CSV table of C-alpha atoms and ligand atoms in Angstrom, one decimal:
chain,number,residue,atom,x,y,z
Y,272,MET,CA,-7.1,-7.4,38.1
Y,273,GLU,CA,-3.3,-7.6,38.3
Y,274,GLY,CA,-3.3,-8.9,34.8
Y,275,LEU,CA,-5.3,-5.8,33.7
Y,276,VAL,CA,-2.9,-3.4,35.4
Y,277,MET,CA,0.0,-5.2,33.7
Y,278,ARG,CA,-1.6,-5.0,30.3
Y,279,TRP,CA,-2.4,-1.3,30.9
Y,280,ARG,CA,1.3,-0.7,31.7
Y,281,ALA,CA,2.4,-2.6,28.6
Y,282,LEU,CA,0.0,-0.6,26.5
Y,283,ALA,CA,1.2,2.7,28.0
Y,284,THR,CA,4.8,1.7,27.3
Y,285,LEU,CA,3.8,0.8,23.7
Y,286,ALA,CA,2.1,4.1,23.3
Y,287,SER,CA,5.1,6.1,24.5
Y,288,CYS,CA,7.4,4.0,22.2
Y,289,ARG,CA,5.2,4.9,19.3
Y,290,LEU,CA,5.3,8.6,20.2
Y,291,GLN,CA,9.0,8.5,20.4
Y,292,LEU,CA,9.3,6.7,17.1
Y,293,SER,CA,7.1,9.2,15.3
Y,294,ARG,CA,9.2,12.1,16.7
Y,295,THR,CA,12.5,10.7,15.7
Y,296,VAL,CA,11.7,9.1,12.3
Y,297,PRO,CA,8.6,10.8,10.9
Y,298,SER,CA,9.6,10.7,7.3
Y,299,ARG,CA,10.2,6.9,7.3
Y,300,LEU,CA,6.9,6.3,9.0
Y,301,HIS,CA,5.2,8.4,6.4
Y,302,HIS,CA,5.9,5.8,3.8
Y,303,CYS,CA,5.0,2.6,5.7
Y,304,ALA,CA,2.0,3.2,7.9
Y,305,PRO,CA,-1.4,4.8,7.7
Y,306,ALA,CA,-0.2,7.3,10.3
Y,307,THR,CA,1.6,10.6,9.9
Y,308,GLY,CA,3.2,11.2,13.3
Y,309,ARG,CA,0.5,10.1,15.6
Y,310,ARG,CA,-2.4,10.7,13.4
Y,311,LEU,CA,-4.2,7.8,11.7
Y,312,LEU,CA,-5.2,8.9,8.2
Y,313,LEU,CA,-8.2,7.3,6.4
Y,314,SER,CA,-6.7,7.9,3.0
Y,315,ARG,CA,-3.9,5.4,3.8
Y,316,MET,CA,-6.2,2.6,4.8
Y,317,PHE,CA,-6.2,-0.6,2.7
Y,318,GLN,CA,-9.8,-0.8,2.2
Y,319,PRO,CA,-11.8,-1.0,-1.0
Y,320,GLN,CA,-14.9,1.1,-0.4
Y,321,ASN,CA,-18.3,2.0,-1.8
Y,322,LEU,CA,-18.7,-1.0,-4.1
Y,323,ARG,CA,-22.1,-1.4,-5.8
Y,324,GLU,CA,-24.1,-4.5,-5.2
Y,325,ASP,CA,-23.3,-5.9,-8.7
Y,326,GLN,CA,-19.5,-5.3,-8.1
Y,327,VAL,CA,-19.8,-7.1,-4.8
Y,328,LEU,CA,-21.6,-10.0,-6.4
Y,329,SER,CA,-18.9,-10.3,-9.0
Y,330,LEU,CA,-16.3,-10.5,-6.3
Y,331,GLU,CA,-17.9,-13.6,-4.9
Y,332,GLY,CA,-17.2,-15.3,-8.3
Y,333,ARG,CA,-19.3,-17.6,-10.4
Y,334,THR,CA,-20.5,-19.8,-7.5
Y,335,GLY,CA,-21.0,-16.9,-5.1
Y,336,GLU,CA,-24.3,-15.6,-3.9
Y,337,LEU,CA,-25.1,-12.8,-1.6
Y,338,THR,CA,-27.2,-14.5,1.0
Y,339,CYS,CA,-27.5,-12.0,3.9
Y,340,LYS,CA,-27.1,-8.4,5.0
Y,341,SER,CA,-23.8,-8.9,6.9
Y,342,GLN,CA,-22.1,-10.6,4.0
Y,343,ARG,CA,-23.2,-7.8,1.6
Y,344,LEU,CA,-22.2,-5.0,3.9
Y,345,MET,CA,-18.9,-6.5,4.9
Y,346,LEU,CA,-18.0,-7.0,1.2
Y,347,GLN,CA,-19.2,-3.5,0.2
Y,348,VAL,CA,-17.2,-1.5,2.7
Y,349,GLY,CA,-14.0,-3.6,2.4
Y,350,LEU,CA,-14.1,-5.5,5.7
Y,351,ILE,CA,-13.6,-8.9,3.9
Y,352,HIS,CA,-12.6,-10.0,0.5
Y,353,PRO,CA,-13.4,-13.5,-1.0
Y,354,ALA,CA,-10.5,-15.8,-1.6
Y,355,ASN,CA,-11.9,-19.3,-2.3
Y,356,PRO,CA,-15.5,-20.5,-1.7
Y,357,GLY,CA,-16.0,-20.2,2.1
Y,358,CYS,CA,-12.6,-18.5,2.6
Y,359,TYR,CA,-12.1,-14.8,3.1
Y,360,HIS,CA,-9.3,-12.4,3.5
Y,361,LEU,CA,-10.0,-10.5,6.7
Y,362,LEU,CA,-9.1,-6.8,6.0
Y,363,PRO,CA,-7.6,-4.4,8.5
Y,364,TYR,CA,-10.9,-3.1,10.1
Y,365,THR,CA,-12.1,-6.7,10.6
Y,366,VAL,CA,-8.8,-7.8,12.1
Y,367,ARG,CA,-9.0,-4.9,14.6
Y,368,ALA,CA,-12.5,-5.9,15.6
Y,369,MET,CA,-11.5,-9.6,15.8
Y,370,GLU,CA,-8.5,-8.8,18.0
Y,371,LYS,CA,-10.8,-6.8,20.3
Y,372,LEU,CA,-13.2,-9.7,20.4
Y,373,VAL,CA,-10.4,-12.1,21.3
Y,374,ARG,CA,-9.3,-9.8,24.1
Y,375,VAL,CA,-12.9,-9.8,25.6
Y,376,ILE,CA,-13.0,-13.6,25.2
Y,377,ASP,CA,-9.5,-13.9,26.9
Y,378,GLU,CA,-10.8,-11.8,29.8
Y,379,GLU,CA,-13.8,-14.0,30.3
Y,380,MET,CA,-12.0,-17.3,29.9
Y,381,GLN,CA,-9.1,-16.2,32.2
Y,382,ALA,CA,-11.6,-14.9,34.8
Y,383,ILE,CA,-12.7,-18.5,35.3
Y,384,GLY,CA,-9.2,-20.0,35.3
Y,385,GLY,CA,-8.8,-20.6,31.6
Y,386,GLN,CA,-5.2,-21.1,30.3
Y,387,LYS,CA,-4.5,-20.3,26.7
Y,388,VAL,CA,-2.7,-22.8,24.5
Y,389,ASN,CA,-2.2,-23.1,20.7
Y,390,MET,CA,-2.4,-26.5,19.0
Y,391,PRO,CA,-1.3,-27.3,15.4
Y,392,SER,CA,-3.9,-27.2,12.6
Y,393,LEU,CA,-2.4,-30.4,11.3
Y,394,SER,CA,-3.8,-33.3,13.2
Y,395,SER,CA,-2.7,-36.9,12.6
Y,396,ALA,CA,-5.1,-39.5,11.2
Y,397,GLU,CA,-4.1,-41.9,14.0
Y,398,LEU,CA,-5.7,-39.7,16.6
Y,399,TRP,CA,-8.9,-39.4,14.6
Y,400,ARG,CA,-9.0,-43.2,13.9
Y,401,ALA,CA,-8.7,-43.8,17.7
Y,402,THR,CA,-12.1,-42.1,18.2
Y,403,ASN,CA,-13.5,-43.4,14.9
Y,404,ARG,CA,-14.1,-39.8,13.8
Y,405,TRP,CA,-11.7,-40.3,10.8
Y,406,ASP,CA,-14.7,-42.2,9.3
Y,407,LEU,CA,-17.6,-40.5,11.1
Y,408,MET,CA,-16.7,-37.0,9.9
Y,409,GLY,CA,-16.9,-38.0,6.3
Y,410,LYS,CA,-16.3,-35.4,3.7
Y,411,GLU,CA,-16.3,-32.5,6.1
Y,412,LEU,CA,-12.8,-33.4,7.2
Y,413,LEU,CA,-10.1,-31.8,5.0
Y,414,ARG,CA,-7.5,-34.6,4.6
Y,415,LEU,CA,-4.0,-34.5,3.3
Y,416,ARG,CA,-0.8,-36.5,3.2
Y,417,ASP,CA,2.8,-35.4,3.9
Y,418,ARG,CA,5.8,-36.3,1.7
Y,419,HIS,CA,6.2,-39.6,3.7
Y,420,GLY,CA,2.6,-40.6,3.0
Y,421,LYS,CA,1.5,-40.0,6.5
Y,422,GLU,CA,-2.2,-38.9,6.7
Y,423,TYR,CA,-3.5,-35.8,8.5
Y,424,CYS,CA,-6.5,-33.6,8.7
Y,425,LEU,CA,-6.8,-29.9,9.1
Y,426,GLY,CA,-8.4,-29.6,12.6
Y,427,PRO,CA,-12.1,-28.9,12.5
Y,428,THR,CA,-12.1,-29.2,16.4
Y,429,HIS,CA,-9.5,-30.4,18.8
Y,430,GLU,CA,-10.9,-33.0,21.3
Y,431,GLU,CA,-8.5,-35.7,20.1
Y,432,ALA,CA,-5.4,-33.5,20.1
Y,433,ILE,CA,-6.0,-31.9,23.6
Y,434,THR,CA,-7.0,-35.2,25.2
Y,435,ALA,CA,-3.8,-36.9,23.8
Y,436,LEU,CA,-1.8,-33.9,25.1
Y,437,VAL,CA,-3.2,-34.1,28.6
Y,438,ALA,CA,-2.9,-37.9,28.6
Y,439,SER,CA,0.8,-37.5,27.8
Y,440,GLN,CA,1.3,-36.0,31.3
Y,441,LYS,CA,1.7,-39.0,33.4
Y,442,THR,CA,2.0,-37.5,36.9
Y,443,LEU,CA,-1.2,-35.4,37.2
Y,444,SER,CA,-2.8,-35.2,40.6
Y,445,TYR,CA,-6.4,-34.4,41.5
Y,446,LYS,CA,-4.9,-31.4,43.4
Y,447,GLN,CA,-4.0,-29.8,40.1
Y,448,LEU,CA,-7.5,-30.1,38.5
Y,449,PRO,CA,-9.6,-28.6,37.0
Y,450,PHE,CA,-7.6,-27.6,33.9
Y,451,LEU,CA,-9.5,-25.3,31.6
Y,452,LEU,CA,-7.4,-25.1,28.4
Y,453,TYR,CA,-8.4,-23.0,25.5
Y,454,GLN,CA,-7.2,-21.6,22.2
Y,455,VAL,CA,-8.4,-19.2,19.5
Y,456,THR,CA,-7.3,-20.7,16.1
Y,457,ARG,CA,-8.4,-21.3,12.6
Y,458,LYS,CA,-10.6,-24.3,12.0
Y,459,PHE,CA,-11.3,-26.1,8.8
Y,460,ARG,CA,-14.5,-27.8,7.7
Y,461,ASP,CA,-15.3,-28.7,4.1
Y,462,GLU,CA,-18.9,-27.5,4.5
Y,463,PRO,CA,-21.2,-28.8,1.8
Y,464,ARG,CA,-22.6,-25.3,1.3
Y,465,PRO,CA,-20.4,-22.5,2.6
Y,466,ARG,CA,-22.5,-19.3,2.6
Y,467,PHE,CA,-23.6,-16.2,4.4
Y,468,GLY,CA,-20.0,-14.8,4.3
Y,469,LEU,CA,-18.2,-15.3,7.6
Y,470,LEU,CA,-21.3,-17.0,9.1
Y,471,ARG,CA,-20.6,-20.3,7.4
Y,472,GLY,CA,-17.1,-20.6,6.1
Y,473,ARG,CA,-14.8,-23.5,5.3
Y,474,GLU,CA,-11.9,-21.8,7.2
Y,475,PHE,CA,-12.9,-19.8,10.3
Y,476,TYR,CA,-11.8,-18.8,13.7
Y,477,MET,CA,-13.1,-20.6,16.8
Y,478,LYS,CA,-12.4,-20.3,20.5
Y,479,ASP,CA,-12.4,-23.9,21.8
Y,480,MET,CA,-12.0,-24.7,25.4
Y,481,TYR,CA,-11.5,-28.2,26.9
Y,482,THR,CA,-11.9,-28.9,30.6
Y,483,PHE,CA,-10.6,-31.7,32.7
Y,484,ASP,CA,-12.1,-32.3,36.2
Y,485,CYS,CA,-11.6,-35.0,38.8
Y,486,SER,CA,-15.3,-35.9,39.3
Y,487,ALA,CA,-18.6,-35.8,37.4
Y,488,GLU,CA,-19.8,-33.3,40.1
Y,489,ALA,CA,-16.8,-31.0,39.6
Y,490,ALA,CA,-17.2,-31.2,35.9
Y,491,GLN,CA,-20.9,-30.1,36.1
Y,492,GLN,CA,-19.8,-27.1,38.2
Y,493,THR,CA,-17.1,-26.3,35.5
Y,494,TYR,CA,-19.9,-26.6,32.9
Y,495,SER,CA,-22.0,-24.0,34.7
Y,496,LEU,CA,-19.0,-21.7,35.2
Y,497,VAL,CA,-18.2,-21.7,31.4
Y,498,CYS,CA,-21.9,-21.2,30.5
Y,499,ASN,CA,-22.0,-18.2,32.8
Y,500,ALA,CA,-18.8,-16.8,31.3
Y,501,TYR,CA,-20.5,-17.1,27.8
Y,502,CYS,CA,-23.6,-15.2,29.1
Y,503,SER,CA,-21.3,-12.5,30.5
Y,504,LEU,CA,-19.5,-12.2,27.2
Y,505,PHE,CA,-22.7,-11.8,25.1
Y,506,ASN,CA,-24.0,-9.3,27.7
Y,507,ARG,CA,-20.8,-7.2,27.5
Y,508,LEU,CA,-21.2,-7.2,23.7
Y,509,GLY,CA,-24.8,-6.1,24.0
Y,510,LEU,CA,-26.0,-9.0,21.9
Y,511,PRO,CA,-29.4,-10.5,22.7
Y,512,PHE,CA,-29.0,-14.2,23.0
Y,513,VAL,CA,-30.8,-17.4,24.1
Y,514,LYS,CA,-29.2,-20.5,25.6
Y,515,VAL,CA,-31.0,-23.5,24.3
Y,516,GLN,CA,-30.9,-27.3,25.0
Y,517,ALA,CA,-29.0,-28.8,22.1
Y,518,ASP,CA,-28.1,-32.0,20.3
Y,519,VAL,CA,-24.7,-33.6,21.0
Y,520,GLY,CA,-24.0,-34.3,17.3
Y,521,SER,CA,-20.7,-35.9,16.3
Y,522,ILE,CA,-18.9,-34.6,19.3
Y,523,GLY,CA,-20.8,-36.8,21.6
Y,524,GLY,CA,-21.3,-36.6,25.4
Y,525,THR,CA,-24.4,-36.4,27.5
Y,526,MET,CA,-25.5,-32.8,27.9
Y,527,SER,CA,-25.2,-29.8,25.5
Y,528,HIS,CA,-26.4,-26.2,25.1
Y,529,GLU,CA,-26.2,-23.8,22.3
Y,530,PHE,CA,-25.9,-20.0,22.5
Y,531,GLN,CA,-28.1,-18.6,19.7
Y,532,LEU,CA,-28.7,-15.1,18.4
Y,533,PRO,CA,-32.3,-15.0,17.3
Y,534,VAL,CA,-32.5,-13.5,13.7
Y,535,HIS,CA,-34.4,-14.5,10.6
Y,536,VAL,CA,-31.4,-15.5,8.5
Y,537,GLY,CA,-30.4,-18.0,11.2
Y,538,GLU,CA,-30.1,-21.6,10.1
Y,539,ASP,CA,-31.3,-23.2,13.3
Y,540,ARG,CA,-34.9,-23.5,14.4
Y,541,LEU,CA,-35.5,-22.8,18.1
Y,542,ALA,CA,-38.5,-23.5,20.2
Y,543,ILE,CA,-38.9,-21.1,23.1
Y,544,CYS,CA,-41.6,-21.2,25.8
Y,545,PRO,CA,-43.0,-17.8,26.4
Y,546,SER,CA,-44.3,-18.8,29.9
Y,547,CYS,CA,-41.4,-20.6,31.5
Y,548,SER,CA,-37.6,-20.7,31.0
Y,549,PHE,CA,-37.6,-23.7,28.6
Y,550,SER,CA,-35.9,-23.2,25.2
Y,551,ALA,CA,-34.5,-25.8,22.8
Y,552,ASN,CA,-33.1,-26.4,19.4
Y,553,VAL,CA,-36.0,-28.2,17.6
Y,554,GLU,CA,-33.6,-30.9,16.6
Y,555,THR,CA,-33.8,-32.1,20.2
Y,556,LEU,CA,-37.6,-32.2,20.3
Y,557,ASP,CA,-40.3,-34.6,19.2
Y,558,LEU,CA,-41.9,-32.5,16.5
Y,559,SER,CA,-45.3,-34.2,16.8
Y,560,GLN,CA,-45.8,-32.4,20.1
Y,561,MET,CA,-44.8,-28.8,20.1
Y,562,ASN,CA,-45.8,-28.2,23.7
Y,563,CYS,CA,-43.4,-27.2,26.4
Y,564,PRO,CA,-42.1,-30.3,28.2
Y,565,MET,CA,-41.8,-28.3,31.4
Y,566,CYS,CA,-45.1,-26.3,31.7
Y,567,GLN,CA,-47.1,-28.0,28.8
Y,568,GLY,CA,-47.9,-24.5,27.3
Y,569,PRO,CA,-47.5,-23.9,23.5
Y,570,LEU,CA,-44.0,-23.3,22.3
Y,571,SER,CA,-43.1,-20.4,19.9
Y,572,GLU,CA,-40.6,-20.9,17.1
Y,573,THR,CA,-37.9,-18.6,15.9
Y,574,LYS,CA,-34.7,-18.9,13.8
Y,575,GLY,CA,-31.2,-18.4,15.3
Y,576,ILE,CA,-27.5,-18.2,14.5
Y,577,GLU,CA,-25.5,-20.6,16.7
Y,578,VAL,CA,-22.6,-18.6,18.1
Y,579,GLY,CA,-21.5,-20.9,20.9
Y,580,HIS,CA,-21.9,-24.5,21.9
Y,581,THR,CA,-21.1,-26.3,25.2
Y,582,PHE,CA,-20.8,-30.1,25.7
Y,583,TYR,CA,-20.5,-32.2,28.8
Y,584,LEU,CA,-18.4,-35.1,27.6
Y,585,GLY,CA,-17.8,-37.3,30.6
Y,586,THR,CA,-15.1,-39.8,29.9
Y,587,LYS,CA,-15.9,-40.4,26.2
Y,588,TYR,CA,-12.4,-39.0,25.1
Y,589,SER,CA,-10.4,-39.5,28.3
Y,590,SER,CA,-11.2,-43.2,28.3
Y,591,ILE,CA,-9.9,-43.6,24.7
Y,592,PHE,CA,-6.6,-41.7,25.2
Y,593,ASN,CA,-6.2,-42.7,28.9
Y,594,ALA,CA,-6.2,-39.1,30.2
Y,595,GLN,CA,-5.8,-39.9,33.9
Y,596,PHE,CA,-4.8,-38.3,37.1
Y,597,ALA,CA,-4.0,-39.7,40.6
Y,598,ASN,CA,-7.1,-39.4,42.8
Y,599,ALA,CA,-7.1,-38.7,46.6
Y,600,HIS,CA,-6.3,-42.4,47.3
Y,601,GLY,CA,-3.4,-42.3,44.9
Y,602,LYS,CA,-5.4,-44.5,42.3
Y,603,PRO,CA,-5.5,-43.6,38.6
Y,604,SER,CA,-8.8,-42.1,37.6
Y,605,LEU,CA,-10.1,-40.9,34.2
Y,606,ALA,CA,-10.6,-37.1,33.8
Y,607,GLU,CA,-14.2,-35.9,33.3
Y,608,MET,CA,-14.3,-33.6,30.4
Y,609,GLY,CA,-16.2,-30.8,28.8
Y,610,CYS,CA,-15.7,-28.9,25.5
Y,611,TYR,CA,-16.9,-25.4,24.7
Y,612,GLY,CA,-16.8,-23.6,21.3
Y,613,LEU,CA,-17.4,-20.0,20.3
Y,614,GLY,CA,-17.5,-19.1,16.6
Y,615,VAL,CA,-15.2,-16.0,16.7
Y,616,THR,CA,-15.5,-14.9,13.1
Y,617,ARG,CA,-19.2,-16.0,13.1
Y,618,ILE,CA,-19.8,-13.7,16.2
Y,619,LEU,CA,-18.4,-10.7,14.3
Y,620,ALA,CA,-20.7,-11.3,11.3
Y,621,ALA,CA,-23.7,-12.3,13.4
Y,622,ALA,CA,-23.3,-9.1,15.5
Y,623,ILE,CA,-23.3,-7.0,12.3
Y,624,GLU,CA,-26.3,-9.0,11.0
Y,625,VAL,CA,-28.3,-8.3,14.2
Y,626,LEU,CA,-27.3,-4.7,14.9
Y,627,SER,CA,-27.0,-3.1,11.4
Y,628,THR,CA,-29.6,-1.4,9.2
Y,629,GLU,CA,-29.8,-2.4,5.5
Y,630,ASP,CA,-27.2,0.3,4.6
Y,631,CYS,CA,-25.2,1.0,7.8
Y,632,ILE,CA,-23.0,-1.3,9.8
Y,633,ARG,CA,-23.4,-1.1,13.6
Y,634,TRP,CA,-20.9,-2.8,15.9
Y,635,PRO,CA,-21.1,-3.8,19.5
Y,636,GLY,CA,-19.4,-0.7,21.0
Y,637,LEU,CA,-16.5,-2.7,22.4
Y,638,LEU,CA,-15.7,-4.2,19.0
Y,639,ALA,CA,-15.8,-1.2,16.7
Y,640,PRO,CA,-12.5,-1.2,14.8
Y,641,TYR,CA,-12.0,2.5,15.5
Y,642,GLN,CA,-14.0,4.5,18.1
Y,643,VAL,CA,-13.8,8.0,16.5
Y,644,CYS,CA,-13.7,9.4,13.0
Y,645,LEU,CA,-12.9,13.1,12.6
Y,646,ILE,CA,-14.1,14.9,9.4
Y,647,PRO,CA,-12.3,18.2,8.6
Y,648,PRO,CA,-13.9,20.6,6.1
Y,649,LYS,CA,-13.6,20.3,2.4
Y,650,GLN,CA,-10.6,21.9,0.7
Y,651,GLY,CA,-11.5,25.2,-0.7
Y,652,SER,CA,-14.8,25.4,1.2
Y,653,LYS,CA,-15.9,28.4,3.3
Y,654,GLU,CA,-15.1,26.4,6.4
Y,655,GLU,CA,-11.6,25.4,5.3
Y,656,GLY,CA,-10.2,27.5,8.2
Y,657,ALA,CA,-11.4,24.8,10.6
Y,658,ALA,CA,-9.0,22.2,9.2
Y,659,GLU,CA,-6.3,23.0,11.7
Y,660,LEU,CA,-8.8,22.9,14.5
Y,661,THR,CA,-9.8,19.4,13.6
Y,662,GLU,CA,-6.1,18.3,13.5
Y,663,SER,CA,-5.5,19.8,16.9
Y,664,LEU,CA,-8.7,18.2,18.3
Y,665,CYS,CA,-7.5,14.9,16.9
Y,666,ASP,CA,-4.1,15.2,18.8
Y,667,HIS,CA,-5.9,16.5,21.9
Y,668,ILE,CA,-8.3,13.6,22.1
Y,669,VAL,CA,-5.5,11.0,22.3
Y,670,LYS,CA,-3.6,13.0,24.8
Y,671,ALA,CA,-6.6,13.7,27.1
Y,672,VAL,CA,-8.2,10.3,26.8
Y,673,PRO,CA,-5.3,7.9,26.7
Y,674,GLN,CA,-7.4,4.8,26.2
Y,675,LEU,CA,-8.3,6.2,22.7
Y,676,GLN,CA,-4.7,6.0,21.5
Y,677,GLY,CA,-4.9,4.3,18.2
Y,678,GLU,CA,-8.7,4.6,18.1
Y,679,VAL,CA,-9.1,8.0,16.4
Y,680,LEU,CA,-9.1,8.2,12.6
Y,681,LEU,CA,-8.9,11.4,10.6
Y,682,ASP,CA,-10.8,11.4,7.3
Y,683,ASP,CA,-8.2,13.4,5.4
Y,684,ARG,CA,-9.9,12.9,2.0
Y,685,THR,CA,-10.6,16.6,1.9
Y,686,HIS,CA,-11.3,16.6,-1.8
Y,687,LEU,CA,-14.6,15.1,-0.8
Y,688,THR,CA,-17.5,17.0,0.7
Y,689,ILE,CA,-18.3,16.6,4.4
Y,690,GLY,CA,-21.6,15.0,3.3
Y,691,ASN,CA,-19.9,12.3,1.3
Y,692,ARG,CA,-17.5,11.5,4.0
Y,693,LEU,CA,-20.2,11.5,6.6
Y,694,LYS,CA,-22.1,8.9,4.5
Y,695,ASP,CA,-19.1,6.6,4.5
Y,696,ALA,CA,-18.5,7.1,8.2
Y,697,ASN,CA,-22.2,6.2,8.8
Y,698,THR,CA,-21.9,3.1,6.7
Y,699,LEU,CA,-18.8,1.9,8.6
Y,700,GLY,CA,-20.4,2.6,11.9
Y,701,TYR,CA,-17.7,4.4,13.9
Y,702,PRO,CA,-19.4,4.9,17.3
Y,703,PHE,CA,-18.4,8.7,17.2
Y,704,VAL,CA,-18.2,10.8,14.1
Y,705,ILE,CA,-17.0,14.4,14.7
Y,706,ILE,CA,-17.4,17.0,12.0
Y,707,ALA,CA,-15.8,20.4,11.8
Y,708,GLY,CA,-18.4,22.4,9.9
Y,709,LYS,CA,-19.5,26.1,10.0
Y,710,ARG,CA,-19.9,26.2,13.8
Y,711,ALA,CA,-16.3,25.1,14.3
Y,712,LEU,CA,-15.3,28.7,13.3
Y,713,GLU,CA,-17.5,30.2,16.0
Y,714,ASP,CA,-15.9,31.3,19.3
Y,715,PRO,CA,-15.7,28.9,21.1
Y,716,SER,CA,-15.6,26.3,18.3
Y,717,GLN,CA,-18.5,23.9,18.2
Y,718,PHE,CA,-18.1,20.4,16.7
Y,719,GLU,CA,-21.0,18.4,15.3
Y,720,VAL,CA,-20.8,14.9,17.0
Y,721,TRP,CA,-22.8,11.9,15.7
Y,722,CYS,CA,-23.2,9.3,18.4
Y,723,GLN,CA,-24.1,6.3,16.3
Y,724,ASN,CA,-25.0,3.9,19.0
Y,725,THR,CA,-27.5,6.2,20.6
Y,726,ASN,CA,-28.6,7.9,17.4
Y,727,GLU,CA,-27.9,11.4,18.7
Y,728,VAL,CA,-26.3,14.4,17.1
Y,729,VAL,CA,-25.0,17.1,19.4
Y,730,PHE,CA,-22.8,20.2,19.1
Y,731,LEU,CA,-20.0,20.3,21.6
Y,732,THR,CA,-17.0,22.4,22.4
Y,733,ARG,CA,-13.5,20.8,22.5
Y,734,GLU,CA,-14.0,20.3,26.3
Y,735,GLY,CA,-17.4,18.8,25.7
Y,736,VAL,CA,-16.0,16.3,23.2
Y,737,ILE,CA,-13.3,15.2,25.7
Y,738,GLU,CA,-15.9,14.8,28.4
Y,739,LEU,CA,-18.1,12.7,26.1
Y,740,LEU,CA,-15.2,10.5,24.9
Y,741,SER,CA,-13.8,10.0,28.4
Y,742,SER,CA,-16.5,7.5,29.2
Y,743,VAL,CA,-15.9,5.3,26.1
Y,744,GLN,CA,-14.9,1.7,27.0
Y,745,VAL,CA,-12.1,0.2,25.0
Y,746,VAL,CA,-10.7,-3.3,25.3
V,956,ATP,P1,-23.3,-25.6,12.7
V,956,ATP,O1,-24.4,-26.4,13.3
V,956,ATP,O2,-23.6,-24.2,12.5
V,956,ATP,O3,-22.7,-26.2,11.5
V,956,ATP,P2,-21.6,-26.9,14.6
V,956,ATP,O4,-22.6,-27.3,15.6
V,956,ATP,O5,-21.2,-27.9,13.6
V,956,ATP,O6,-22.1,-25.6,13.8
V,956,ATP,P3,-19.6,-26.7,16.6
V,956,ATP,O7,-18.9,-27.9,16.3
V,956,ATP,O8,-20.5,-26.7,17.7
V,956,ATP,O9,-20.4,-26.2,15.3
V,956,ATP,O10,-18.5,-25.5,16.7
V,956,ATP,C1,-18.5,-24.5,17.6
V,956,ATP,C2,-18.8,-23.1,17.1
V,956,ATP,O11,-18.0,-22.8,15.9
V,956,ATP,C3,-20.3,-23.0,16.6
V,956,ATP,O12,-21.1,-22.7,17.7
V,956,ATP,C4,-20.2,-21.9,15.6
V,956,ATP,O13,-20.3,-20.6,16.3
V,956,ATP,C5,-18.8,-22.0,15.0
V,956,ATP,N1,-18.8,-22.6,13.7
V,956,ATP,C6,-19.1,-23.9,13.4
V,956,ATP,N2,-19.0,-24.1,12.1
V,956,ATP,C7,-18.7,-22.9,11.5
V,956,ATP,C8,-18.5,-22.4,10.2
V,956,ATP,N3,-18.6,-23.3,9.1
V,956,ATP,N4,-18.2,-21.1,10.0
V,956,ATP,C9,-18.1,-20.3,11.0
V,956,ATP,N5,-18.3,-20.6,12.3
V,956,ATP,C10,-18.6,-21.9,12.5
V,957,MG,MG1,-22.7,-26.8,17.4
């Protein structure tokens, strides 16, 4: 809570700095930011828009293929741009959404005692040879040599690095444990078939947490704590998920679960029991008997996108690197570990995949890059007189609803009709689109408000708009 208050203060200070800046040097700002004074102008956004499907396909290059809705939509509206196979430029809207996602993740991880670290992407071959994963990982590991001939990989995950880091602390006591250390960084995997846009990249963002406990029992409790934090995260994002029993794969350990978003483009097959709580990735089941191991009823199958993965590791890594602490009797004892991944860029694309229609992006409300888009009338139209009303509404919103500072965009492309701009706004999925049409010239002015996440269109006065927007949650 104290953290929240502090962040709020920091934000408020930042907001007032911005205000001052725009008052004192408006002309310089004019040339370097998509904002004039305090207003964010859509015409200044770096965002290729309205690409046709064939143009999008040619962006993906010779080897590219459009394999799913989120990939197509994200390319079409300029959320991502292909760089190399499986590697994308994340454009401004996506970066805003991702920063919001990271803030929600930070809140959830820190609520259970998580401490944020940041480890290098370059990881030395020595560490990976120690666990035998230098060989086990095969071609998926991106390897390189420095000028001295020393071998490295670009980290696909960081069990080796974090365990070596904790092992380097020679005076740890059981009183300090558990440690829940996490980071949000780029990961590199030379996937045999990168596809589905951000869903399966060769370079992507992951949140990876590693936990160190003083007993197996304590580690199991930490495991449940992290799983609950993952459930809370997906609930806050409004994403329907299932937690399934999973295979431990090359990471190893003794217990594992995946967090899956059920959707037909998913690459994982899930078996779910409609009568009891059992659910599993089919990789973990004996396929000859597709009956529920708990209640013996028939299992139903569905596809899913894996957005999170948890592993109970025991002492598999701590024993190799000697990650020890002094126990209650003063004796050295190996840390019991867990590791917990969330696919950050994959969650963004998977959310778009699950929530959007074929033509229109829909975001989890908390992650929408901008909450409000205002559309003033077309230049030279009968309603042109409402242009100033829209600008003053834009300024009033950020004053009256401080959490919307930086969240309100003005679509100043007034050479376009309202209809054309509304179509773009619909495609991009701003939670609130506010139009100044004919009724804005009535007394009192009435603005047309499209509430995208509830599919409602309402006419509201200035006060009505403020009342509606006051309840918007922003991270
Ligand atoms: P997959 O089975 O999909 O290849 P994984 O089981 O190898 O994934 P983990 O090692 O469990 O992946 O990584 C943790 C999380 O990172 C995954 O749950 C997923 O959300 C994300 N992730 C893994 N690989 C990719 C990738 N190539 N592109 C984007 N996100 C990924
Ligand atoms: Mg996994």
